[in-house]
């Protein structure tokens, strides 16, 4: 994929994420209680980007955040350390990602119908 396709695909992947629903999930699980910089929603967006770009290490993710202005703007981050990424990755329970996935699947079913959404 070229870089313009990635930008479009990235925006398309995060567009259906209803941030208020995700933030309610995060709040119910008390995941961002003392978080200042890297909240769960930002982390999720960053890892969607990393998946799309096939970034296979925290070092590569940190490098992209540091050097990609569009990514910084989308995430609201100028820089992030590998240790912050590692801590957040270990702090987040898999249940939050499962809840987000179920929420997105429900949205797809509502929009396109159950048969087309499967």
PDB file of N, CA and C in Angstrom, residues 35-97:
ATOM      1  N   UNK A  35      -4.042   8.033  34.300  1.00  0.00           N
ATOM      2  CA  UNK A  35      -3.289   8.213  33.058  1.00  0.00           C
ATOM      3  C   UNK A  35      -3.222   9.689  32.693  1.00  0.00           C
ATOM      4  N   UNK A  36      -2.032  10.121  32.283  1.00  0.00           N
ATOM      5  CA  UNK A  36      -1.852  11.511  31.869  1.00  0.00           C
ATOM      6  C   UNK A  36      -1.664  11.632  30.356  1.00  0.00           C
ATOM      7  N   UNK A  37      -0.844  10.781  29.765  1.00  0.00           N
ATOM      8  CA  UNK A  37      -0.467  10.970  28.372  1.00  0.00           C
ATOM      9  C   UNK A  37      -1.078   9.943  27.420  1.00  0.00           C
ATOM     10  N   UNK A  38      -0.859   8.684  27.672  1.00  0.00           N
ATOM     11  CA  UNK A  38      -1.269   7.640  26.736  1.00  0.00           C
ATOM     12  C   UNK A  38      -2.518   6.928  27.256  1.00  0.00           C
ATOM     13  N   UNK A  39      -3.682   7.468  26.892  1.00  0.00           N
ATOM     14  CA  UNK A  39      -4.921   6.843  27.335  1.00  0.00           C
ATOM     15  C   UNK A  39      -5.255   5.641  26.451  1.00  0.00           C
ATOM     16  N   UNK A  40      -6.233   4.891  26.856  1.00  0.00           N
ATOM     17  CA  UNK A  40      -6.588   3.642  26.172  1.00  0.00           C
ATOM     18  C   UNK A  40      -7.086   3.875  24.752  1.00  0.00           C
ATOM     19  N   UNK A  41      -7.852   4.923  24.527  1.00  0.00           N
ATOM     20  CA  UNK A  41      -8.363   5.213  23.187  1.00  0.00           C
ATOM     21  C   UNK A  41      -7.216   5.562  22.236  1.00  0.00           C
ATOM     22  N   UNK A  42      -6.314   6.402  22.681  1.00  0.00           N
ATOM     23  CA  UNK A  42      -5.150   6.769  21.861  1.00  0.00           C
ATOM     24  C   UNK A  42      -4.297   5.543  21.573  1.00  0.00           C
ATOM     25  N   UNK A  43      -4.098   4.730  22.595  1.00  0.00           N
ATOM     26  CA  UNK A  43      -3.318   3.505  22.436  1.00  0.00           C
ATOM     27  C   UNK A  43      -3.968   2.583  21.406  1.00  0.00           C
ATOM     28  N   UNK A  44      -5.282   2.434  21.461  1.00  0.00           N
ATOM     29  CA  UNK A  44      -6.000   1.588  20.506  1.00  0.00           C
ATOM     30  C   UNK A  44      -5.829   2.107  19.084  1.00  0.00           C
ATOM     31  N   UNK A  45      -5.985   3.403  18.905  1.00  0.00           N
ATOM     32  CA  UNK A  45      -5.787   3.998  17.575  1.00  0.00           C
ATOM     33  C   UNK A  45      -4.365   3.763  17.082  1.00  0.00           C
ATOM     34  N   UNK A  46      -3.409   3.935  17.966  1.00  0.00           N
ATOM     35  CA  UNK A  46      -2.002   3.748  17.604  1.00  0.00           C
ATOM     36  C   UNK A  46      -1.730   2.303  17.176  1.00  0.00           C
ATOM     37  N   UNK A  47      -2.331   1.354  17.871  1.00  0.00           N
ATOM     38  CA  UNK A  47      -2.093  -0.038  17.513  1.00  0.00           C
ATOM     39  C   UNK A  47      -2.864  -0.463  16.275  1.00  0.00           C
ATOM     40  N   UNK A  48      -3.960   0.178  15.955  1.00  0.00           N
ATOM     41  CA  UNK A  48      -4.611  -0.053  14.662  1.00  0.00           C
ATOM     42  C   UNK A  48      -3.674   0.423  13.560  1.00  0.00           C
ATOM     43  N   UNK A  49      -3.099   1.606  13.743  1.00  0.00           N
ATOM     44  CA  UNK A  49      -2.129   2.132  12.781  1.00  0.00           C
ATOM     45  C   UNK A  49      -0.939   1.179  12.637  1.00  0.00           C
ATOM     46  N   UNK A  50      -0.411   0.704  13.751  1.00  0.00           N
ATOM     47  CA  UNK A  50       0.746  -0.200  13.723  1.00  0.00           C
ATOM     48  C   UNK A  50       0.407  -1.492  12.972  1.00  0.00           C
ATOM     49  N   UNK A  51      -0.805  -1.979  13.167  1.00  0.00           N
ATOM     50  CA  UNK A  51      -1.232  -3.190  12.466  1.00  0.00           C
ATOM     51  C   UNK A  51      -1.309  -2.936  10.966  1.00  0.00           C
ATOM     52  N   UNK A  52      -1.897  -1.809  10.579  1.00  0.00           N
ATOM     53  CA  UNK A  52      -2.007  -1.477   9.156  1.00  0.00           C
ATOM     54  C   UNK A  52      -0.637  -1.309   8.494  1.00  0.00           C
ATOM     55  N   UNK A  53       0.284  -0.719   9.237  1.00  0.00           N
ATOM     56  CA  UNK A  53       1.639  -0.485   8.707  1.00  0.00           C
ATOM     57  C   UNK A  53       2.557  -1.687   8.913  1.00  0.00           C
ATOM     58  N   UNK A  54       2.046  -2.727   9.563  1.00  0.00           N
ATOM     59  CA  UNK A  54       2.798  -3.944   9.850  1.00  0.00           C
ATOM     60  C   UNK A  54       4.076  -3.644  10.636  1.00  0.00           C
ATOM     61  N   UNK A  55       3.933  -2.787  11.636  1.00  0.00           N
ATOM     62  CA  UNK A  55       5.056  -2.450  12.504  1.00  0.00           C
ATOM     63  C   UNK A  55       5.190  -3.555  13.537  1.00  0.00           C
ATOM     64  N   UNK A  56       6.365  -4.176  13.579  1.00  0.00           N
ATOM     65  CA  UNK A  56       6.515  -5.375  14.405  1.00  0.00           C
ATOM     66  C   UNK A  56       7.285  -5.159  15.702  1.00  0.00           C
ATOM     67  N   UNK A  57       7.473  -3.916  16.096  1.00  0.00           N
ATOM     68  CA  UNK A  57       8.142  -3.670  17.370  1.00  0.00           C
ATOM     69  C   UNK A  57       7.692  -2.325  17.950  1.00  0.00           C
ATOM     70  N   UNK A  58       7.832  -2.228  19.259  1.00  0.00           N
ATOM     71  CA  UNK A  58       7.494  -0.963  19.925  1.00  0.00           C
ATOM     72  C   UNK A  58       8.440   0.144  19.486  1.00  0.00           C
ATOM     73  N   UNK A  59       9.666  -0.217  19.179  1.00  0.00           N
ATOM     74  CA  UNK A  59      10.649   0.760  18.705  1.00  0.00           C
ATOM     75  C   UNK A  59      10.196   1.396  17.388  1.00  0.00           C
ATOM     76  N   UNK A  60       9.671   0.583  16.483  1.00  0.00           N
ATOM     77  CA  UNK A  60       9.188   1.107  15.195  1.00  0.00           C
ATOM     78  C   UNK A  60       7.947   1.964  15.389  1.00  0.00           C
ATOM     79  N   UNK A  61       7.094   1.568  16.318  1.00  0.00           N
ATOM     80  CA  UNK A  61       5.902   2.370  16.604  1.00  0.00           C
ATOM     81  C   UNK A  61       6.314   3.729  17.159  1.00  0.00           C
ATOM     82  N   UNK A  62       7.239   3.728  18.117  1.00  0.00           N
ATOM     83  CA  UNK A  62       7.734   4.978  18.699  1.00  0.00           C
ATOM     84  C   UNK A  62       8.340   5.873  17.617  1.00  0.00           C
ATOM     85  N   UNK A  63       9.104   5.286  16.701  1.00  0.00           N
ATOM     86  CA  UNK A  63       9.745   6.040  15.619  1.00  0.00           C
ATOM     87  C   UNK A  63       8.679   6.715  14.749  1.00  0.00           C
ATOM     88  N   UNK A  64       7.630   5.992  14.397  1.00  0.00           N
ATOM     89  CA  UNK A  64       6.568   6.560  13.549  1.00  0.00           C
ATOM     90  C   UNK A  64       5.871   7.716  14.261  1.00  0.00           C
ATOM     91  N   UNK A  65       5.588   7.540  15.535  1.00  0.00           N
ATOM     92  CA  UNK A  65       4.935   8.627  16.281  1.00  0.00           C
ATOM     93  C   UNK A  65       5.824   9.861  16.293  1.00  0.00           C
ATOM     94  N   UNK A  66       7.102   9.653  16.485  1.00  0.00           N
ATOM     95  CA  UNK A  66       8.036  10.773  16.583  1.00  0.00           C
ATOM     96  C   UNK A  66       8.203  11.526  15.263  1.00  0.00           C
ATOM     97  N   UNK A  67       8.113  10.808  14.131  1.00  0.00           N
ATOM     98  CA  UNK A  67       8.467  11.419  12.849  1.00  0.00           C
ATOM     99  C   UNK A  67       7.308  11.645  11.880  1.00  0.00           C
ATOM    100  N   UNK A  68       6.124  11.172  12.194  1.00  0.00           N
ATOM    101  CA  UNK A  68       4.978  11.346  11.283  1.00  0.00           C
ATOM    102  C   UNK A  68       4.027  12.400  11.835  1.00  0.00           C
ATOM    103  N   UNK A  69       4.040  13.570  11.245  1.00  0.00           N
ATOM    104  CA  UNK A  69       3.220  14.694  11.718  1.00  0.00           C
ATOM    105  C   UNK A  69       1.721  14.389  11.649  1.00  0.00           C
ATOM    106  N   UNK A  70       1.283  13.717  10.567  1.00  0.00           N
ATOM    107  CA  UNK A  70      -0.143  13.387  10.447  1.00  0.00           C
ATOM    108  C   UNK A  70      -0.588  12.436  11.547  1.00  0.00           C
ATOM    109  N   UNK A  71       0.258  11.486  11.881  1.00  0.00           N
ATOM    110  CA  UNK A  71      -0.051  10.553  12.953  1.00  0.00           C
ATOM    111  C   UNK A  71      -0.102  11.283  14.296  1.00  0.00           C
ATOM    112  N   UNK A  72       0.846  12.178  14.518  1.00  0.00           N
ATOM    113  CA  UNK A  72       0.853  12.977  15.741  1.00  0.00           C
ATOM    114  C   UNK A  72      -0.451  13.761  15.883  1.00  0.00           C
ATOM    115  N   UNK A  73      -0.882  14.344  14.784  1.00  0.00           N
ATOM    116  CA  UNK A  73      -2.110  15.137  14.792  1.00  0.00           C
ATOM    117  C   UNK A  73      -3.324  14.252  15.086  1.00  0.00           C
ATOM    118  N   UNK A  74      -3.392  13.094  14.439  1.00  0.00           N
ATOM    119  CA  UNK A  74      -4.522  12.183  14.640  1.00  0.00           C
ATOM    120  C   UNK A  74      -4.605  11.671  16.077  1.00  0.00           C
ATOM    121  N   UNK A  75      -3.444  11.392  16.667  1.00  0.00           N
ATOM    122  CA  UNK A  75      -3.405  10.811  18.010  1.00  0.00           C
ATOM    123  C   UNK A  75      -3.311  11.842  19.121  1.00  0.00           C
ATOM    124  N   UNK A  76      -2.882  13.041  18.788  1.00  0.00           N
ATOM    125  CA  UNK A  76      -2.671  14.053  19.820  1.00  0.00           C
ATOM    126  C   UNK A  76      -1.411  13.792  20.624  1.00  0.00           C
ATOM    127  N   UNK A  77      -0.441  13.125  20.011  1.00  0.00           N
ATOM    128  CA  UNK A  77       0.850  12.817  20.650  1.00  0.00           C
ATOM    129  C   UNK A  77       1.980  13.373  19.808  1.00  0.00           C
ATOM    130  N   UNK A  78       2.969  13.946  20.443  1.00  0.00           N
ATOM    131  CA  UNK A  78       4.168  14.386  19.725  1.00  0.00           C
ATOM    132  C   UNK A  78       5.266  13.344  19.809  1.00  0.00           C
ATOM    133  N   UNK A  79       5.287  12.626  20.914  1.00  0.00           N
ATOM    134  CA  UNK A  79       6.336  11.640  21.152  1.00  0.00           C
ATOM    135  C   UNK A  79       5.824  10.652  22.197  1.00  0.00           C
ATOM    136  N   UNK A  80       6.374   9.459  22.170  1.00  0.00           N
ATOM    137  CA  UNK A  80       6.023   8.442  23.151  1.00  0.00           C
ATOM    138  C   UNK A  80       7.236   7.543  23.346  1.00  0.00           C
ATOM    139  N   UNK A  81       7.452   7.101  24.555  1.00  0.00           N
ATOM    140  CA  UNK A  81       8.612   6.234  24.806  1.00  0.00           C
ATOM    141  C   UNK A  81       8.216   4.763  24.671  1.00  0.00           C
ATOM    142  N   UNK A  82       9.205   3.941  24.430  1.00  0.00           N
ATOM    143  CA  UNK A  82       8.972   2.500  24.335  1.00  0.00           C
ATOM    144  C   UNK A  82       8.447   1.975  25.672  1.00  0.00           C
ATOM    145  N   UNK A  83       8.970   2.496  26.766  1.00  0.00           N
ATOM    146  CA  UNK A  83       8.520   2.021  28.080  1.00  0.00           C
ATOM    147  C   UNK A  83       7.055   2.380  28.329  1.00  0.00           C
ATOM    148  N   UNK A  84       6.605   3.548  27.868  1.00  0.00           N
ATOM    149  CA  UNK A  84       5.194   3.917  28.017  1.00  0.00           C
ATOM    150  C   UNK A  84       4.304   2.975  27.213  1.00  0.00           C
ATOM    151  N   UNK A  85       4.738   2.647  26.003  1.00  0.00           N
ATOM    152  CA  UNK A  85       3.984   1.708  25.172  1.00  0.00           C
ATOM    153  C   UNK A  85       3.928   0.332  25.829  1.00  0.00           C
ATOM    154  N   UNK A  86       5.056  -0.110  26.327  1.00  0.00           N
ATOM    155  CA  UNK A  86       5.138  -1.421  26.960  1.00  0.00           C
ATOM    156  C   UNK A  86       4.251  -1.495  28.204  1.00  0.00           C
ATOM    157  N   UNK A  87       4.300  -0.458  29.040  1.00  0.00           N
ATOM    158  CA  UNK A  87       3.465  -0.426  30.248  1.00  0.00           C
ATOM    159  C   UNK A  87       1.980  -0.457  29.891  1.00  0.00           C
ATOM    160  N   UNK A  88       1.603   0.353  28.909  1.00  0.00           N
ATOM    161  CA  UNK A  88       0.189   0.403  28.520  1.00  0.00           C
ATOM    162  C   UNK A  88      -0.255  -0.932  27.950  1.00  0.00           C
ATOM    163  N   UNK A  89       0.595  -1.551  27.160  1.00  0.00           N
ATOM    164  CA  UNK A  89       0.280  -2.855  26.583  1.00  0.00           C
ATOM    165  C   UNK A  89       0.065  -3.899  27.669  1.00  0.00           C
ATOM    166  N   UNK A  90       0.886  -3.865  28.689  1.00  0.00           N
ATOM    167  CA  UNK A  90       0.734  -4.846  29.768  1.00  0.00           C
ATOM    168  C   UNK A  90      -0.414  -4.494  30.716  1.00  0.00           C
ATOM    169  N   UNK A  91      -0.781  -3.206  30.799  1.00  0.00           N
ATOM    170  CA  UNK A  91      -1.856  -2.779  31.698  1.00  0.00           C
ATOM    171  C   UNK A  91      -3.259  -3.045  31.152  1.00  0.00           C
ATOM    172  N   UNK A  92      -3.397  -3.064  29.835  1.00  0.00           N
ATOM    173  CA  UNK A  92      -4.721  -3.217  29.247  1.00  0.00           C
ATOM    174  C   UNK A  92      -5.138  -4.681  29.208  1.00  0.00           C
ATOM    175  N   UNK A  93      -6.280  -4.992  29.775  1.00  0.00           N
ATOM    176  CA  UNK A  93      -6.761  -6.374  29.711  1.00  0.00           C
ATOM    177  C   UNK A  93      -7.314  -6.661  28.303  1.00  0.00           C
ATOM    178  N   UNK A  94      -7.145  -7.875  27.827  1.00  0.00           N
ATOM    179  CA  UNK A  94      -7.689  -8.237  26.510  1.00  0.00           C
ATOM    180  C   UNK A  94      -9.198  -8.002  26.409  1.00  0.00           C
ATOM    181  N   UNK A  95      -9.888  -7.992  27.526  1.00  0.00           N
ATOM    182  CA  UNK A  95     -11.341  -7.793  27.523  1.00  0.00           C
ATOM    183  C   UNK A  95     -11.741  -6.465  26.888  1.00  0.00           C
ATOM    184  N   UNK A  96     -10.911  -5.429  27.015  1.00  0.00           N
ATOM    185  CA  UNK A  96     -11.269  -4.136  26.414  1.00  0.00           C
ATOM    186  C   UNK A  96     -11.270  -4.242  24.892  1.00  0.00           C
ATOM    187  N   UNK A  97     -10.297  -4.950  24.332  1.00  0.00           N
ATOM    188  CA  UNK A  97     -10.242  -5.107  22.876  1.00  0.00           C
ATOM    189  C   UNK A  97     -11.380  -5.994  22.379  1.00  0.00           C
TER     190      UNK A  97
END
